[in-house]
PDB file of N, CA and C in Angstrom:
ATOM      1  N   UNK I   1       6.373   8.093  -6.968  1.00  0.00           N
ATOM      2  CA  UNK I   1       4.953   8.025  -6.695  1.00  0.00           C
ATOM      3  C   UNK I   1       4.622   9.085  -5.644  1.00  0.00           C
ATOM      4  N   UNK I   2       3.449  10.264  -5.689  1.00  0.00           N
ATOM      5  CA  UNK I   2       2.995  11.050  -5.645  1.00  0.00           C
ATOM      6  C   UNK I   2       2.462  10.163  -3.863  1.00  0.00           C
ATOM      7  N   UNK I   3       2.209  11.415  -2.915  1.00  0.00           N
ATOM      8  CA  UNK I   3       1.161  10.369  -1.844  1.00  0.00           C
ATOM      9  C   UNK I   3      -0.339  10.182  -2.436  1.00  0.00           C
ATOM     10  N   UNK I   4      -0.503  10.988  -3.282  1.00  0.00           N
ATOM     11  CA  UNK I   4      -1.686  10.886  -4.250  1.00  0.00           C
ATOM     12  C   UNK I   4      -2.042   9.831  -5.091  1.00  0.00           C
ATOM     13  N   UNK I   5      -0.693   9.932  -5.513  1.00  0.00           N
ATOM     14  CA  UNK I   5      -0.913   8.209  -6.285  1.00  0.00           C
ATOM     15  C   UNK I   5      -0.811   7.189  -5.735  1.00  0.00           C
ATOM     16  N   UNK I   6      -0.244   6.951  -4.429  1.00  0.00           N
ATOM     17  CA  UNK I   6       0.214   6.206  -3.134  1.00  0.00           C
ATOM     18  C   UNK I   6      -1.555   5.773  -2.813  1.00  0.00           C
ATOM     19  N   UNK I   7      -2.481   7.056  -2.820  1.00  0.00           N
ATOM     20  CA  UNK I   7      -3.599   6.746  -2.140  1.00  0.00           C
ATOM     21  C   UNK I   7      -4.709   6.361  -2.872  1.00  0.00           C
ATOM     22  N   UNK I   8      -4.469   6.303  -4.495  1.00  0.00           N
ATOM     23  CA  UNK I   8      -5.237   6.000  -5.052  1.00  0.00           C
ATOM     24  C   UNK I   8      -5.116   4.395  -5.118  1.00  0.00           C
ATOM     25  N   UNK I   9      -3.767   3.848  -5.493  1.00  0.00           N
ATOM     26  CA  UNK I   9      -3.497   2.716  -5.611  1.00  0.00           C
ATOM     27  C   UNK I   9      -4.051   1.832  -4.059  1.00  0.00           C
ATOM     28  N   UNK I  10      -3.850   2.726  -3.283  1.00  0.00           N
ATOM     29  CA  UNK I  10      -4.414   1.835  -2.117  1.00  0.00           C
ATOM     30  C   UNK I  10      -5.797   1.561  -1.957  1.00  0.00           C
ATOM     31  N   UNK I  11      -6.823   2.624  -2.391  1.00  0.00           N
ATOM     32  CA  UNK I  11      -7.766   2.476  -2.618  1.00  0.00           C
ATOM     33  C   UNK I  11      -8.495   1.198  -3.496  1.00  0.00           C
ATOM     34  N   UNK I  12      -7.785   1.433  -4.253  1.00  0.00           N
ATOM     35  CA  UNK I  12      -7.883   0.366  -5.484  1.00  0.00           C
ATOM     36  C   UNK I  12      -7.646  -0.736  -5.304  1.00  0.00           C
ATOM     37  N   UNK I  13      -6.801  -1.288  -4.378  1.00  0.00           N
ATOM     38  CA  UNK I  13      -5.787  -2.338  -3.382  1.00  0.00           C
ATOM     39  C   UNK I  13      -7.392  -2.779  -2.512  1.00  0.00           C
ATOM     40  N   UNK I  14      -7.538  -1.753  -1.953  1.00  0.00           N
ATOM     41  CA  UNK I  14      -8.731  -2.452  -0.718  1.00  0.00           C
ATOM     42  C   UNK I  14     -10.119  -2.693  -1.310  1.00  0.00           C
ATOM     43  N   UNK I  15     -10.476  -2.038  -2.927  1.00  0.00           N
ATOM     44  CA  UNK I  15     -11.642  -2.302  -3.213  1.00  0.00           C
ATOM     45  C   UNK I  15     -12.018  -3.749  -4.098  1.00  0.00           C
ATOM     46  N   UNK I  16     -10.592  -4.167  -3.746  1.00  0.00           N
ATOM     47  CA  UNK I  16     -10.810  -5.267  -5.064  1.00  0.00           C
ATOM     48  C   UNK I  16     -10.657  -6.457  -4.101  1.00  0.00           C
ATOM     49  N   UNK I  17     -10.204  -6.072  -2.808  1.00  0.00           N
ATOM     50  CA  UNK I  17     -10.155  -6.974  -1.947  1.00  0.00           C
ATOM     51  C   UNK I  17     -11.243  -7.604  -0.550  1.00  0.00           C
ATOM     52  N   UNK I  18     -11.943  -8.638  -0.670  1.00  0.00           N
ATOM     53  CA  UNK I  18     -12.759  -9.105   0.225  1.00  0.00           C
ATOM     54  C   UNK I  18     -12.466  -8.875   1.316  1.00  0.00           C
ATOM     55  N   UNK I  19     -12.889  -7.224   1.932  1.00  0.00           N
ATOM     56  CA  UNK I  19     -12.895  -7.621   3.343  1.00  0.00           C
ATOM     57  C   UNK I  19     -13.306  -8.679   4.231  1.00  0.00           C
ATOM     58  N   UNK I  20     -14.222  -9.383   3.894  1.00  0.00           N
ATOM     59  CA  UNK I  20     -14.632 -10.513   5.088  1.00  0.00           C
ATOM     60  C   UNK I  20     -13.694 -11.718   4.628  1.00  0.00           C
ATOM     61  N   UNK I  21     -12.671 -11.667   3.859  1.00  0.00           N
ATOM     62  CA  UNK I  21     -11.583 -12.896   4.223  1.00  0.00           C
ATOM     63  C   UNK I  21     -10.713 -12.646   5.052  1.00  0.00           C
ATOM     64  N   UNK I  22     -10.045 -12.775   6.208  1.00  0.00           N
ATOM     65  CA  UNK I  22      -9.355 -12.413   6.942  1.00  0.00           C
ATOM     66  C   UNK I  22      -7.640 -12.522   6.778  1.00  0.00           C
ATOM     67  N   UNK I  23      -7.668 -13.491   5.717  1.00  0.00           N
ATOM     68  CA  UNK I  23      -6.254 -14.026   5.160  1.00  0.00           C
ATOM     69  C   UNK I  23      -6.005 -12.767   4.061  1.00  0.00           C
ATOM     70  N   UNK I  24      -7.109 -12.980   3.033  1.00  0.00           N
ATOM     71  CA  UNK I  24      -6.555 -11.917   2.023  1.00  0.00           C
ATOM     72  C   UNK I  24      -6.275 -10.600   2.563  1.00  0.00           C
ATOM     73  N   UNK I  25      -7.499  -9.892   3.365  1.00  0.00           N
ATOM     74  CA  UNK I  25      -7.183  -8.709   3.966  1.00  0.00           C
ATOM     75  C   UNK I  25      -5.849  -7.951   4.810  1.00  0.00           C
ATOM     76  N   UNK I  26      -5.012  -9.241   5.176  1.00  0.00           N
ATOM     77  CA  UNK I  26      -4.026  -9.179   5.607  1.00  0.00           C
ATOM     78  C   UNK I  26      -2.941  -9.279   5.067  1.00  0.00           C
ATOM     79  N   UNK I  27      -2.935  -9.784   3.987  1.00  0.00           N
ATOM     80  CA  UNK I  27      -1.987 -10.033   2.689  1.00  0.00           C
ATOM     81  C   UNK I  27      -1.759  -8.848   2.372  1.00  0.00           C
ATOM     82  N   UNK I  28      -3.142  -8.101   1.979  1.00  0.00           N
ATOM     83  CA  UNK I  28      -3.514  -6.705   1.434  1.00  0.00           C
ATOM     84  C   UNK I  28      -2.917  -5.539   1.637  1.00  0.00           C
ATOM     85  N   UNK I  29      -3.005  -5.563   3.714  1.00  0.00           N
ATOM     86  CA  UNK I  29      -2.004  -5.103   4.281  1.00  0.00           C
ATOM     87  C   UNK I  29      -0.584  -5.080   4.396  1.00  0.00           C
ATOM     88  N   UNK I  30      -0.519  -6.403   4.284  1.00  0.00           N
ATOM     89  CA  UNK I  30       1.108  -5.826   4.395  1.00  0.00           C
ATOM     90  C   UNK I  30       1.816  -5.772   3.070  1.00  0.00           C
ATOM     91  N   UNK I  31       1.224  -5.904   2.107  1.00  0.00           N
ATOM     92  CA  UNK I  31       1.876  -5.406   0.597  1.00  0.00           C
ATOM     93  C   UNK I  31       1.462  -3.871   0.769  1.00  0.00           C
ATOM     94  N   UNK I  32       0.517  -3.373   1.182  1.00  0.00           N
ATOM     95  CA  UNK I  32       0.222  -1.792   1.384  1.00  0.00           C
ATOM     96  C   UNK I  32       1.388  -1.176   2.448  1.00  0.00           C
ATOM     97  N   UNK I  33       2.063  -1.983   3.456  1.00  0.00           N
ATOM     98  CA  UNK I  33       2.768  -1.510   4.442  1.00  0.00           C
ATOM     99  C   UNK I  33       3.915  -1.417   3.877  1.00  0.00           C
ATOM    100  N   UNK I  34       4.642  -2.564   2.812  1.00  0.00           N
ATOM    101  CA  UNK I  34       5.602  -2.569   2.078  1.00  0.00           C
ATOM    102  C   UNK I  34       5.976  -1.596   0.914  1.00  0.00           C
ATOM    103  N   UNK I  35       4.773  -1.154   0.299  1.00  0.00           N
ATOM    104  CA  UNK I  35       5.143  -0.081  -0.377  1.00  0.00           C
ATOM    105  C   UNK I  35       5.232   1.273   0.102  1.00  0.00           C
ATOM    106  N   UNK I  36       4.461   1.299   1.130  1.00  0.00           N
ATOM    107  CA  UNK I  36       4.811   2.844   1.959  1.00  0.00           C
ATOM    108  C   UNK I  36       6.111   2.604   2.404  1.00  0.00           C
ATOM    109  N   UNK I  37       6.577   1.727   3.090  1.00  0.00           N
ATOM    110  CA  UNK I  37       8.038   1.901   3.555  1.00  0.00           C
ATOM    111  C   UNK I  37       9.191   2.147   2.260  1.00  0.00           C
ATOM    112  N   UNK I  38       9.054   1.191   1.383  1.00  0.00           N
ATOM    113  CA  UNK I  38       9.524   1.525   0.467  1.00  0.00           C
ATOM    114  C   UNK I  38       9.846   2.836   0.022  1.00  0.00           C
ATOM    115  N   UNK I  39       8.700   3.312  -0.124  1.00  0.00           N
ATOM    116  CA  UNK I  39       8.781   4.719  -0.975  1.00  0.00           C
ATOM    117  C   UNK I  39       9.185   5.843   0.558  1.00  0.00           C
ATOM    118  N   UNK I  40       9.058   5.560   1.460  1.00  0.00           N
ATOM    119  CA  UNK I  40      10.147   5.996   2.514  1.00  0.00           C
ATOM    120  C   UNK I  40      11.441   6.109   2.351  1.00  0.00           C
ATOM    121  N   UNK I  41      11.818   5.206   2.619  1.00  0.00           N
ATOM    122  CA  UNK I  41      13.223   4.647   1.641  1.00  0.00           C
ATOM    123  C   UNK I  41      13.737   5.417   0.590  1.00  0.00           C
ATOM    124  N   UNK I  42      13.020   5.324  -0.502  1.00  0.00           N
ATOM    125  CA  UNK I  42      13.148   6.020  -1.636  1.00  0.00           C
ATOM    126  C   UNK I  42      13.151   7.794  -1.319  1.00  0.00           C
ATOM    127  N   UNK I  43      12.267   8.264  -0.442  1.00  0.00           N
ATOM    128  CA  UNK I  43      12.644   9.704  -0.285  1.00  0.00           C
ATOM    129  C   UNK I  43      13.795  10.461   0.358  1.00  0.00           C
ATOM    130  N   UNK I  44      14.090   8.853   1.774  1.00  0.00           N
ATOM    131  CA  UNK I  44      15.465   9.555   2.143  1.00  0.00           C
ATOM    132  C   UNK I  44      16.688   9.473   1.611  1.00  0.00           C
ATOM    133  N   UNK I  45      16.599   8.530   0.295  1.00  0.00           N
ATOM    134  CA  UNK I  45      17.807   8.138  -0.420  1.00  0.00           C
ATOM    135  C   UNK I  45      17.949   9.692  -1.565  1.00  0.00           C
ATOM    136  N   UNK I  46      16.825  10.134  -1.625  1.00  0.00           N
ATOM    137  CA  UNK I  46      16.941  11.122  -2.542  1.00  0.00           C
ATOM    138  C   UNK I  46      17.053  12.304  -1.533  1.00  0.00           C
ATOM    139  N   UNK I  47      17.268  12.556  -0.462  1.00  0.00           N
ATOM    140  CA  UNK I  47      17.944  13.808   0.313  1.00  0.00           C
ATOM    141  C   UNK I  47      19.014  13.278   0.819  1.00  0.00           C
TER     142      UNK I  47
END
């Protein structure tokens, strides 16, 4: 995944999500925090 595609999906992640719930929004987050690390992960495994 591209950071491009990284930023679209996030986009897409926060527009579908009710900011004024404070539970979901945070959910939101840290599945968004989990896949950036992830794909961290994934770049230093490939150098």
């Amino acid at each position: 995944m591209t950071g491009a595609q990284f930023a679209e999906w996030v986009q897409e992640k926060f527009d579908s999500c009710n900011i004024h719930d404070e539970i979901e929004t945070s959910k939101v987050i840290v599945e968004v925090m989990k896949k950036f690390f992830s794909l961290g992960k994934e770049e230093e495994q490939k150098n």
